[in-house]
Amino acid sequence: MLSFEERLTKAVTLLKSSENLAAFTGAGISTESGISDFRSKGGVWDRYRIVTYQEFISSHEARVEYWKMKKELYTEIKDAKPNRAHLALAELEHMGKLKCLITQNIDGLHQDSGSSHVIELHGTNRKAVCLDCGKMWPIAEVQTWLEQGIIDPSCDKCNGHVKPATISFGQSMPEAEMIKAFQCAASCDLFLMIGSSLQVEPAASIPREAHNSNARLIYINRTETPTDNLADVCFSENASQVLDELIRLLKSGNNTT
Ligand SMILES: [Zn+2]
């Protein structure tokens, strides 16, 4: 097992030689911003059951329950700020290193931190969408409807069901985003994974796609993943700390060459 310093040196060497860096983020990058992982205990996910997409479409009661949970979750989403790990990825983009950022998160914190090339695999919690006509609203607007007592919001244009623009359990993944994510993984020369346990699909397959296309892999995650063996370097340290150090080393290297 290499020391933290040795792993940093190895990772920064990979970063320096990379000309097409891709990043992939999961819930672990946002926990420092106060966004609860739905698997973590005591969060809103413990108090509400999961409403599937099929239930949402077919049942008024399920929609009421779903929106009640979302109403409670709103404060957590509204108050969340990007942390240093989000900012580091935005900086890597501005440095010209990072070409694409794939995220499983729905919190919008990558965009808040200044990243522009973000592929949101699970949609976004920042907007709501009419499932029939596709009309969209900022989630803040729908929150005001909920606070006015509307318990099952419907579209003012077509009366369709309004749902946060996220991918729910039982809902198929967005095709265009999936294609872009796999293209990005297949074309990068270095793949930086942060904060995902890579337990579920498609999360598990995306780094594998990068590996099969001869990219090098850096993993930053608190726990082991099923594909740690594919990674050139693995960090279990805090993502903010690791990324801060990598950027510092990357910049100091640029000054001397
Ligand atoms: Zn509509």
PDB file of C-alpha atoms and ligand atoms in Angstrom:
ATOM      1  CA  MET A   1       0.000   0.000   0.000  1.00  0.00           C
ATOM      2  CA  LEU A   2       1.482   3.329  -1.078  1.00  0.00           C
ATOM      3  CA  SER A   3       1.462   6.311   1.300  1.00  0.00           C
ATOM      4  CA  PHE A   4      -0.852   9.285   0.702  1.00  0.00           C
ATOM      5  CA  GLU A   5       2.085  11.324  -0.672  1.00  0.00           C
ATOM      6  CA  GLU A   6       3.154   8.531  -3.006  1.00  0.00           C
ATOM      7  CA  ARG A   7      -0.382   8.141  -4.335  1.00  0.00           C
ATOM      8  CA  LEU A   8      -0.662  11.932  -4.827  1.00  0.00           C
ATOM      9  CA  THR A   9       2.582  11.924  -6.807  1.00  0.00           C
ATOM     10  CA  LYS A  10       1.335   9.069  -8.977  1.00  0.00           C
ATOM     11  CA  ALA A  11      -2.033  10.760  -9.552  1.00  0.00           C
ATOM     12  CA  VAL A  12      -0.551  14.155 -10.400  1.00  0.00           C
ATOM     13  CA  THR A  13       1.810  12.517 -12.910  1.00  0.00           C
ATOM     14  CA  LEU A  14      -1.239  11.007 -14.615  1.00  0.00           C
ATOM     15  CA  LEU A  15      -3.044  14.367 -14.522  1.00  0.00           C
ATOM     16  CA  LYS A  16      -0.082  16.229 -16.017  1.00  0.00           C
ATOM     17  CA  SER A  17       0.185  13.881 -18.982  1.00  0.00           C
ATOM     18  CA  SER A  18      -3.567  13.727 -19.568  1.00  0.00           C
ATOM     19  CA  GLU A  19      -4.977  15.613 -22.547  1.00  0.00           C
ATOM     20  CA  ASN A  20      -8.549  14.403 -22.232  1.00  0.00           C
ATOM     21  CA  LEU A  21      -9.656  14.077 -18.629  1.00  0.00           C
ATOM     22  CA  ALA A  22     -13.147  12.876 -17.735  1.00  0.00           C
ATOM     23  CA  ALA A  23     -14.658  12.943 -14.258  1.00  0.00           C
ATOM     24  CA  PHE A  24     -17.506  10.948 -12.791  1.00  0.00           C
ATOM     25  CA  THR A  25     -19.153  11.911  -9.510  1.00  0.00           C
ATOM     26  CA  GLY A  26     -21.615  10.298  -7.120  1.00  0.00           C
ATOM     27  CA  ALA A  27     -23.344  11.218  -3.873  1.00  0.00           C
ATOM     28  CA  GLY A  28     -20.050  11.111  -1.948  1.00  0.00           C
ATOM     29  CA  ILE A  29     -18.890  14.423  -3.447  1.00  0.00           C
ATOM     30  CA  SER A  30     -21.940  16.270  -2.101  1.00  0.00           C
ATOM     31  CA  THR A  31     -22.102  14.916   1.455  1.00  0.00           C
ATOM     32  CA  GLU A  32     -19.689  17.676   2.550  1.00  0.00           C
ATOM     33  CA  SER A  33     -22.237  20.159   1.170  1.00  0.00           C
ATOM     34  CA  GLY A  34     -24.916  18.784   3.476  1.00  0.00           C
ATOM     35  CA  ILE A  35     -26.777  16.758   0.848  1.00  0.00           C
ATOM     36  CA  SER A  36     -27.757  13.456   2.400  1.00  0.00           C
ATOM     37  CA  ASP A  37     -27.039  10.256   0.576  1.00  0.00           C
ATOM     38  CA  PHE A  38     -30.342   8.413   0.306  1.00  0.00           C
ATOM     39  CA  ARG A  39     -28.626   5.403   1.823  1.00  0.00           C
ATOM     40  CA  SER A  40     -27.530   7.271   4.950  1.00  0.00           C
ATOM     41  CA  LYS A  41     -29.500   6.786   8.157  1.00  0.00           C
ATOM     42  CA  GLY A  42     -31.660   9.454   9.755  1.00  0.00           C
ATOM     43  CA  GLY A  43     -32.156  11.374   6.505  1.00  0.00           C
ATOM     44  CA  VAL A  44     -35.409  12.150   4.774  1.00  0.00           C
ATOM     45  CA  TRP A  45     -35.121   8.781   3.013  1.00  0.00           C
ATOM     46  CA  ASP A  46     -35.564   7.005   6.328  1.00  0.00           C
ATOM     47  CA  ARG A  47     -38.901   8.661   6.985  1.00  0.00           C
ATOM     48  CA  TYR A  48     -40.484   8.286   3.556  1.00  0.00           C
ATOM     49  CA  ARG A  49     -40.797   5.196   1.432  1.00  0.00           C
ATOM     50  CA  ILE A  50     -39.530   5.257  -2.127  1.00  0.00           C
ATOM     51  CA  VAL A  51     -42.275   6.062  -4.642  1.00  0.00           C
ATOM     52  CA  THR A  52     -41.539   4.444  -7.989  1.00  0.00           C
ATOM     53  CA  TYR A  53     -42.182   6.104 -11.322  1.00  0.00           C
ATOM     54  CA  GLN A  54     -45.022   3.677 -12.083  1.00  0.00           C
ATOM     55  CA  GLU A  55     -46.746   4.553  -8.775  1.00  0.00           C
ATOM     56  CA  PHE A  56     -46.247   8.265  -9.433  1.00  0.00           C
ATOM     57  CA  ILE A  57     -47.971   8.019 -12.809  1.00  0.00           C
ATOM     58  CA  SER A  58     -50.850   5.839 -11.669  1.00  0.00           C
ATOM     59  CA  SER A  59     -51.698   6.979  -8.133  1.00  0.00           C
ATOM     60  CA  HIS A  60     -52.808  10.340  -6.715  1.00  0.00           C
ATOM     61  CA  GLU A  61     -51.870   9.130  -3.191  1.00  0.00           C
ATOM     62  CA  ALA A  62     -48.347   8.229  -4.345  1.00  0.00           C
ATOM     63  CA  ARG A  63     -47.890  11.685  -5.931  1.00  0.00           C
ATOM     64  CA  VAL A  64     -49.079  13.384  -2.737  1.00  0.00           C
ATOM     65  CA  GLU A  65     -46.628  11.332  -0.682  1.00  0.00           C
ATOM     66  CA  TYR A  66     -43.793  12.000  -3.140  1.00  0.00           C
ATOM     67  CA  TRP A  67     -44.335  15.774  -3.189  1.00  0.00           C
ATOM     68  CA  LYS A  68     -44.605  15.854   0.618  1.00  0.00           C
ATOM     69  CA  MET A  69     -41.115  14.349   0.782  1.00  0.00           C
ATOM     70  CA  LYS A  70     -39.803  16.731  -1.906  1.00  0.00           C
ATOM     71  CA  LYS A  71     -41.278  19.717  -0.064  1.00  0.00           C
ATOM     72  CA  GLU A  72     -39.345  18.727   3.046  1.00  0.00           C
ATOM     73  CA  LEU A  73     -36.165  18.076   1.061  1.00  0.00           C
ATOM     74  CA  TYR A  74     -36.320  21.496  -0.594  1.00  0.00           C
ATOM     75  CA  THR A  75     -34.587  23.406   2.212  1.00  0.00           C
ATOM     76  CA  GLU A  76     -31.649  21.012   2.117  1.00  0.00           C
ATOM     77  CA  ILE A  77     -31.331  21.502  -1.647  1.00  0.00           C
ATOM     78  CA  LYS A  78     -31.830  25.269  -1.575  1.00  0.00           C
ATOM     79  CA  ASP A  79     -29.208  25.900   1.122  1.00  0.00           C
ATOM     80  CA  ALA A  80     -26.520  23.566  -0.243  1.00  0.00           C
ATOM     81  CA  LYS A  81     -23.324  25.215  -1.498  1.00  0.00           C
ATOM     82  CA  PRO A  82     -20.583  23.627  -3.608  1.00  0.00           C
ATOM     83  CA  ASN A  83     -17.654  22.374  -1.540  1.00  0.00           C
ATOM     84  CA  ARG A  84     -13.947  22.420  -2.386  1.00  0.00           C
ATOM     85  CA  ALA A  85     -14.201  19.183  -4.351  1.00  0.00           C
ATOM     86  CA  HIS A  86     -16.841  20.702  -6.683  1.00  0.00           C
ATOM     87  CA  LEU A  87     -14.724  23.849  -7.023  1.00  0.00           C
ATOM     88  CA  ALA A  88     -11.609  21.802  -7.808  1.00  0.00           C
ATOM     89  CA  LEU A  89     -13.379  20.089 -10.704  1.00  0.00           C
ATOM     90  CA  ALA A  90     -14.529  23.469 -12.049  1.00  0.00           C
ATOM     91  CA  GLU A  91     -10.934  24.662 -11.810  1.00  0.00           C
ATOM     92  CA  LEU A  92      -9.697  21.597 -13.720  1.00  0.00           C
ATOM     93  CA  GLU A  93     -12.183  22.510 -16.463  1.00  0.00           C
ATOM     94  CA  HIS A  94     -10.977  26.127 -16.543  1.00  0.00           C
ATOM     95  CA  MET A  95      -7.370  24.912 -16.700  1.00  0.00           C
ATOM     96  CA  GLY A  96      -8.350  23.088 -19.892  1.00  0.00           C
ATOM     97  CA  LYS A  97      -7.750  19.660 -18.356  1.00  0.00           C
ATOM     98  CA  LEU A  98     -11.277  18.422 -17.706  1.00  0.00           C
ATOM     99  CA  LYS A  99     -13.280  17.897 -20.886  1.00  0.00           C
ATOM    100  CA  CYS A 100     -16.410  16.312 -19.485  1.00  0.00           C
ATOM    101  CA  LEU A 101     -18.071  15.735 -16.139  1.00  0.00           C
ATOM    102  CA  ILE A 102     -20.576  12.937 -15.648  1.00  0.00           C
ATOM    103  CA  THR A 103     -22.643  13.050 -12.471  1.00  0.00           C
ATOM    104  CA  GLN A 104     -25.192  10.827 -10.773  1.00  0.00           C
ATOM    105  CA  ASN A 105     -26.144  13.779  -8.560  1.00  0.00           C
ATOM    106  CA  ILE A 106     -29.284  15.839  -8.996  1.00  0.00           C
ATOM    107  CA  ASP A 107     -28.223  18.745  -6.766  1.00  0.00           C
ATOM    108  CA  GLY A 108     -26.870  21.127  -9.434  1.00  0.00           C
ATOM    109  CA  LEU A 109     -23.770  21.879  -7.353  1.00  0.00           C
ATOM    110  CA  HIS A 110     -21.358  21.268 -10.236  1.00  0.00           C
ATOM    111  CA  GLN A 111     -23.057  24.007 -12.258  1.00  0.00           C
ATOM    112  CA  ASP A 112     -23.060  26.286  -9.182  1.00  0.00           C
ATOM    113  CA  SER A 113     -19.317  25.845  -8.859  1.00  0.00           C
ATOM    114  CA  GLY A 114     -18.720  26.891 -12.479  1.00  0.00           C
ATOM    115  CA  SER A 115     -18.525  23.592 -14.364  1.00  0.00           C
ATOM    116  CA  SER A 116     -20.197  23.859 -17.748  1.00  0.00           C
ATOM    117  CA  HIS A 117     -19.770  20.463 -19.393  1.00  0.00           C
ATOM    118  CA  VAL A 118     -21.982  18.464 -17.011  1.00  0.00           C
ATOM    119  CA  ILE A 119     -23.845  15.297 -17.997  1.00  0.00           C
ATOM    120  CA  GLU A 120     -26.601  14.664 -15.444  1.00  0.00           C
ATOM    121  CA  LEU A 121     -27.430  10.945 -15.594  1.00  0.00           C
ATOM    122  CA  HIS A 122     -30.206  11.181 -13.014  1.00  0.00           C
ATOM    123  CA  GLY A 123     -31.651  14.524 -14.079  1.00  0.00           C
ATOM    124  CA  THR A 124     -31.893  17.593 -11.868  1.00  0.00           C
ATOM    125  CA  ASN A 125     -33.762  18.576  -8.751  1.00  0.00           C
ATOM    126  CA  ARG A 126     -33.519  22.228  -9.761  1.00  0.00           C
ATOM    127  CA  LYS A 127     -36.426  21.950 -12.183  1.00  0.00           C
ATOM    128  CA  ALA A 128     -39.823  20.302 -12.427  1.00  0.00           C
ATOM    129  CA  VAL A 129     -41.290  18.995 -15.646  1.00  0.00           C
ATOM    130  CA  CYS A 130     -44.742  18.173 -16.998  1.00  0.00           C
ATOM    131  CA  LEU A 131     -44.691  14.473 -17.856  1.00  0.00           C
ATOM    132  CA  ASP A 132     -47.122  15.028 -20.723  1.00  0.00           C
ATOM    133  CA  CYS A 133     -46.063  18.189 -22.570  1.00  0.00           C
ATOM    134  CA  GLY A 134     -42.534  18.725 -21.208  1.00  0.00           C
ATOM    135  CA  LYS A 135     -43.137  22.239 -19.866  1.00  0.00           C
ATOM    136  CA  MET A 136     -40.555  23.081 -17.200  1.00  0.00           C
ATOM    137  CA  TRP A 137     -40.552  25.237 -14.078  1.00  0.00           C
ATOM    138  CA  PRO A 138     -37.819  26.187 -11.611  1.00  0.00           C
ATOM    139  CA  ILE A 139     -38.303  23.965  -8.553  1.00  0.00           C
ATOM    140  CA  ALA A 140     -38.593  27.125  -6.402  1.00  0.00           C
ATOM    141  CA  GLU A 141     -41.796  27.986  -8.235  1.00  0.00           C
ATOM    142  CA  VAL A 142     -43.318  24.558  -7.613  1.00  0.00           C
ATOM    143  CA  GLN A 143     -42.286  24.865  -3.955  1.00  0.00           C
ATOM    144  CA  THR A 144     -44.451  27.997  -3.674  1.00  0.00           C
ATOM    145  CA  TRP A 145     -47.407  26.010  -5.062  1.00  0.00           C
ATOM    146  CA  LEU A 146     -46.807  23.341  -2.386  1.00  0.00           C
ATOM    147  CA  GLU A 147     -46.611  26.000   0.309  1.00  0.00           C
ATOM    148  CA  GLN A 148     -49.918  27.417  -0.945  1.00  0.00           C
ATOM    149  CA  GLY A 149     -51.486  24.019  -0.250  1.00  0.00           C
ATOM    150  CA  ILE A 150     -51.330  22.291  -3.626  1.00  0.00           C
ATOM    151  CA  ILE A 151     -50.542  18.653  -2.835  1.00  0.00           C
ATOM    152  CA  ASP A 152     -50.483  17.115  -6.340  1.00  0.00           C
ATOM    153  CA  PRO A 153     -49.264  19.786  -8.812  1.00  0.00           C
ATOM    154  CA  SER A 154     -50.505  19.648 -12.383  1.00  0.00           C
ATOM    155  CA  CYS A 155     -49.509  21.490 -15.546  1.00  0.00           C
ATOM    156  CA  ASP A 156     -51.244  24.824 -16.238  1.00  0.00           C
ATOM    157  CA  LYS A 157     -50.963  24.164 -19.965  1.00  0.00           C
ATOM    158  CA  CYS A 158     -52.156  20.563 -20.373  1.00  0.00           C
ATOM    159  CA  ASN A 159     -53.148  19.393 -16.871  1.00  0.00           C
ATOM    160  CA  GLY A 160     -50.456  16.646 -16.952  1.00  0.00           C
ATOM    161  CA  HIS A 161     -48.638  15.452 -13.834  1.00  0.00           C
ATOM    162  CA  VAL A 162     -45.751  17.656 -12.717  1.00  0.00           C
ATOM    163  CA  LYS A 163     -42.674  15.883 -11.376  1.00  0.00           C
ATOM    164  CA  PRO A 164     -39.150  17.001 -10.442  1.00  0.00           C
ATOM    165  CA  ALA A 165     -36.887  16.595 -13.482  1.00  0.00           C
ATOM    166  CA  THR A 166     -35.068  13.715 -11.830  1.00  0.00           C
ATOM    167  CA  ILE A 167     -34.925  10.067 -12.826  1.00  0.00           C
ATOM    168  CA  SER A 168     -37.019   8.115 -10.332  1.00  0.00           C
ATOM    169  CA  PHE A 169     -36.768   4.480  -9.347  1.00  0.00           C
ATOM    170  CA  GLY A 170     -38.383   2.493 -12.128  1.00  0.00           C
ATOM    171  CA  GLN A 171     -37.876   5.266 -14.703  1.00  0.00           C
ATOM    172  CA  SER A 172     -35.577   4.583 -17.658  1.00  0.00           C
ATOM    173  CA  MET A 173     -32.262   6.419 -17.872  1.00  0.00           C
ATOM    174  CA  PRO A 174     -32.116   9.435 -20.212  1.00  0.00           C
ATOM    175  CA  GLU A 175     -30.865   8.033 -23.502  1.00  0.00           C
ATOM    176  CA  ALA A 176     -28.978  11.069 -24.803  1.00  0.00           C
ATOM    177  CA  GLU A 177     -27.110  11.514 -21.501  1.00  0.00           C
ATOM    178  CA  MET A 178     -26.231   7.829 -21.355  1.00  0.00           C
ATOM    179  CA  ILE A 179     -24.809   7.923 -24.883  1.00  0.00           C
ATOM    180  CA  LYS A 180     -22.785  11.054 -24.074  1.00  0.00           C
ATOM    181  CA  ALA A 181     -21.481   9.517 -20.835  1.00  0.00           C
ATOM    182  CA  PHE A 182     -20.263   6.358 -22.547  1.00  0.00           C
ATOM    183  CA  GLN A 183     -18.721   8.372 -25.416  1.00  0.00           C
ATOM    184  CA  CYS A 184     -16.950  10.516 -22.857  1.00  0.00           C
ATOM    185  CA  ALA A 185     -15.641   7.439 -21.001  1.00  0.00           C
ATOM    186  CA  ALA A 186     -14.525   5.779 -24.225  1.00  0.00           C
ATOM    187  CA  SER A 187     -12.655   8.836 -25.516  1.00  0.00           C
ATOM    188  CA  CYS A 188     -10.879  10.052 -22.370  1.00  0.00           C
ATOM    189  CA  ASP A 189      -7.292   9.187 -21.533  1.00  0.00           C
ATOM    190  CA  LEU A 190      -7.778   9.612 -17.769  1.00  0.00           C
ATOM    191  CA  PHE A 191     -10.933   8.917 -15.771  1.00  0.00           C
ATOM    192  CA  LEU A 192     -11.340  10.485 -12.346  1.00  0.00           C
ATOM    193  CA  MET A 193     -14.074   8.873 -10.221  1.00  0.00           C
ATOM    194  CA  ILE A 194     -15.201  10.667  -7.070  1.00  0.00           C
ATOM    195  CA  GLY A 195     -17.705   9.618  -4.438  1.00  0.00           C
ATOM    196  CA  SER A 196     -19.489   6.643  -5.925  1.00  0.00           C
ATOM    197  CA  SER A 197     -19.488   3.126  -4.546  1.00  0.00           C
ATOM    198  CA  LEU A 198     -20.125   1.939  -8.134  1.00  0.00           C
ATOM    199  CA  GLN A 199     -22.623  -0.625  -6.874  1.00  0.00           C
ATOM    200  CA  VAL A 200     -25.406  -0.017  -9.384  1.00  0.00           C
ATOM    201  CA  GLU A 201     -25.658   0.288 -13.127  1.00  0.00           C
ATOM    202  CA  PRO A 202     -24.818   2.294 -15.128  1.00  0.00           C
ATOM    203  CA  ALA A 203     -22.312   3.644 -12.591  1.00  0.00           C
ATOM    204  CA  ALA A 204     -20.464   0.360 -12.514  1.00  0.00           C
ATOM    205  CA  SER A 205     -20.038   0.141 -16.294  1.00  0.00           C
ATOM    206  CA  ILE A 206     -18.829   3.665 -17.065  1.00  0.00           C
ATOM    207  CA  PRO A 207     -15.338   3.358 -15.496  1.00  0.00           C
ATOM    208  CA  ARG A 208     -15.077  -0.105 -17.034  1.00  0.00           C
ATOM    209  CA  GLU A 209     -15.762   1.454 -20.446  1.00  0.00           C
ATOM    210  CA  ALA A 210     -12.943   3.948 -19.838  1.00  0.00           C
ATOM    211  CA  HIS A 211     -10.599   1.159 -18.732  1.00  0.00           C
ATOM    212  CA  ASN A 212     -11.464  -0.969 -21.776  1.00  0.00           C
ATOM    213  CA  SER A 213     -10.644   2.042 -23.977  1.00  0.00           C
ATOM    214  CA  ASN A 214      -7.164   2.231 -22.409  1.00  0.00           C
ATOM    215  CA  ALA A 215      -7.795   5.190 -20.118  1.00  0.00           C
ATOM    216  CA  ARG A 216      -6.009   5.343 -16.775  1.00  0.00           C
ATOM    217  CA  LEU A 217      -8.243   5.522 -13.694  1.00  0.00           C
ATOM    218  CA  ILE A 218      -8.063   7.455 -10.429  1.00  0.00           C
ATOM    219  CA  TYR A 219     -10.656   6.622  -7.745  1.00  0.00           C
ATOM    220  CA  ILE A 220     -11.500   8.830  -4.764  1.00  0.00           C
ATOM    221  CA  ASN A 221     -14.078   7.146  -2.548  1.00  0.00           C
ATOM    222  CA  ARG A 222     -14.521   6.484   1.168  1.00  0.00           C
ATOM    223  CA  THR A 223     -15.202   2.796   0.644  1.00  0.00           C
ATOM    224  CA  GLU A 224     -13.912   0.121  -1.696  1.00  0.00           C
ATOM    225  CA  THR A 225     -15.645  -0.395  -5.023  1.00  0.00           C
ATOM    226  CA  PRO A 226     -16.029  -3.560  -7.116  1.00  0.00           C
ATOM    227  CA  THR A 227     -13.531  -2.187  -9.669  1.00  0.00           C
ATOM    228  CA  ASP A 228     -10.752  -0.811  -7.462  1.00  0.00           C
ATOM    229  CA  ASN A 229      -8.500  -3.351  -9.175  1.00  0.00           C
ATOM    230  CA  LEU A 230      -8.867  -1.445 -12.472  1.00  0.00           C
ATOM    231  CA  ALA A 231      -7.728   1.853 -10.951  1.00  0.00           C
ATOM    232  CA  ASP A 232      -4.115   3.032 -11.126  1.00  0.00           C
ATOM    233  CA  VAL A 233      -4.530   4.961  -7.879  1.00  0.00           C
ATOM    234  CA  CYS A 234      -7.214   4.720  -5.166  1.00  0.00           C
ATOM    235  CA  PHE A 235      -7.820   7.295  -2.439  1.00  0.00           C
ATOM    236  CA  SER A 236     -10.094   6.639   0.541  1.00  0.00           C
ATOM    237  CA  GLU A 237      -9.260  10.077   1.954  1.00  0.00           C
ATOM    238  CA  ASN A 238     -11.642  13.042   1.919  1.00  0.00           C
ATOM    239  CA  ALA A 239     -12.368  14.169  -1.669  1.00  0.00           C
ATOM    240  CA  SER A 240     -11.840  17.882  -0.950  1.00  0.00           C
ATOM    241  CA  GLN A 241      -8.453  17.234   0.587  1.00  0.00           C
ATOM    242  CA  VAL A 242      -7.281  14.968  -2.243  1.00  0.00           C
ATOM    243  CA  LEU A 243      -8.443  17.330  -5.007  1.00  0.00           C
ATOM    244  CA  ASP A 244      -6.979  20.389  -3.269  1.00  0.00           C
ATOM    245  CA  GLU A 245      -3.620  18.657  -3.040  1.00  0.00           C
ATOM    246  CA  LEU A 246      -3.766  17.467  -6.657  1.00  0.00           C
ATOM    247  CA  ILE A 247      -4.515  20.956  -7.951  1.00  0.00           C
ATOM    248  CA  ARG A 248      -1.780  22.488  -5.794  1.00  0.00           C
ATOM    249  CA  LEU A 249       0.762  19.947  -7.133  1.00  0.00           C
ATOM    250  CA  LEU A 250      -0.492  20.382 -10.696  1.00  0.00           C
ATOM    251  CA  LYS A 251      -0.037  24.165 -10.486  1.00  0.00           C
ATOM    252  CA  SER A 252       3.374  24.002  -8.809  1.00  0.00           C
ATOM    253  CA  GLY A 253       4.463  21.596 -11.568  1.00  0.00           C
ATOM    254  CA  ASN A 254       3.290  24.027 -14.247  1.00  0.00           C
ATOM    255  CA  ASN A 255       5.383  26.806 -12.716  1.00  0.00           C
ATOM    256  CA  THR A 256       8.611  24.873 -12.968  1.00  0.00           C
ATOM    257  CA  THR A 257       8.229  23.597 -16.499  1.00  0.00           C
TER     258      THR A 257
HETATM  259 ZN    ZN B   1     -48.185  19.936 -19.598  1.00  0.00          ZN
END
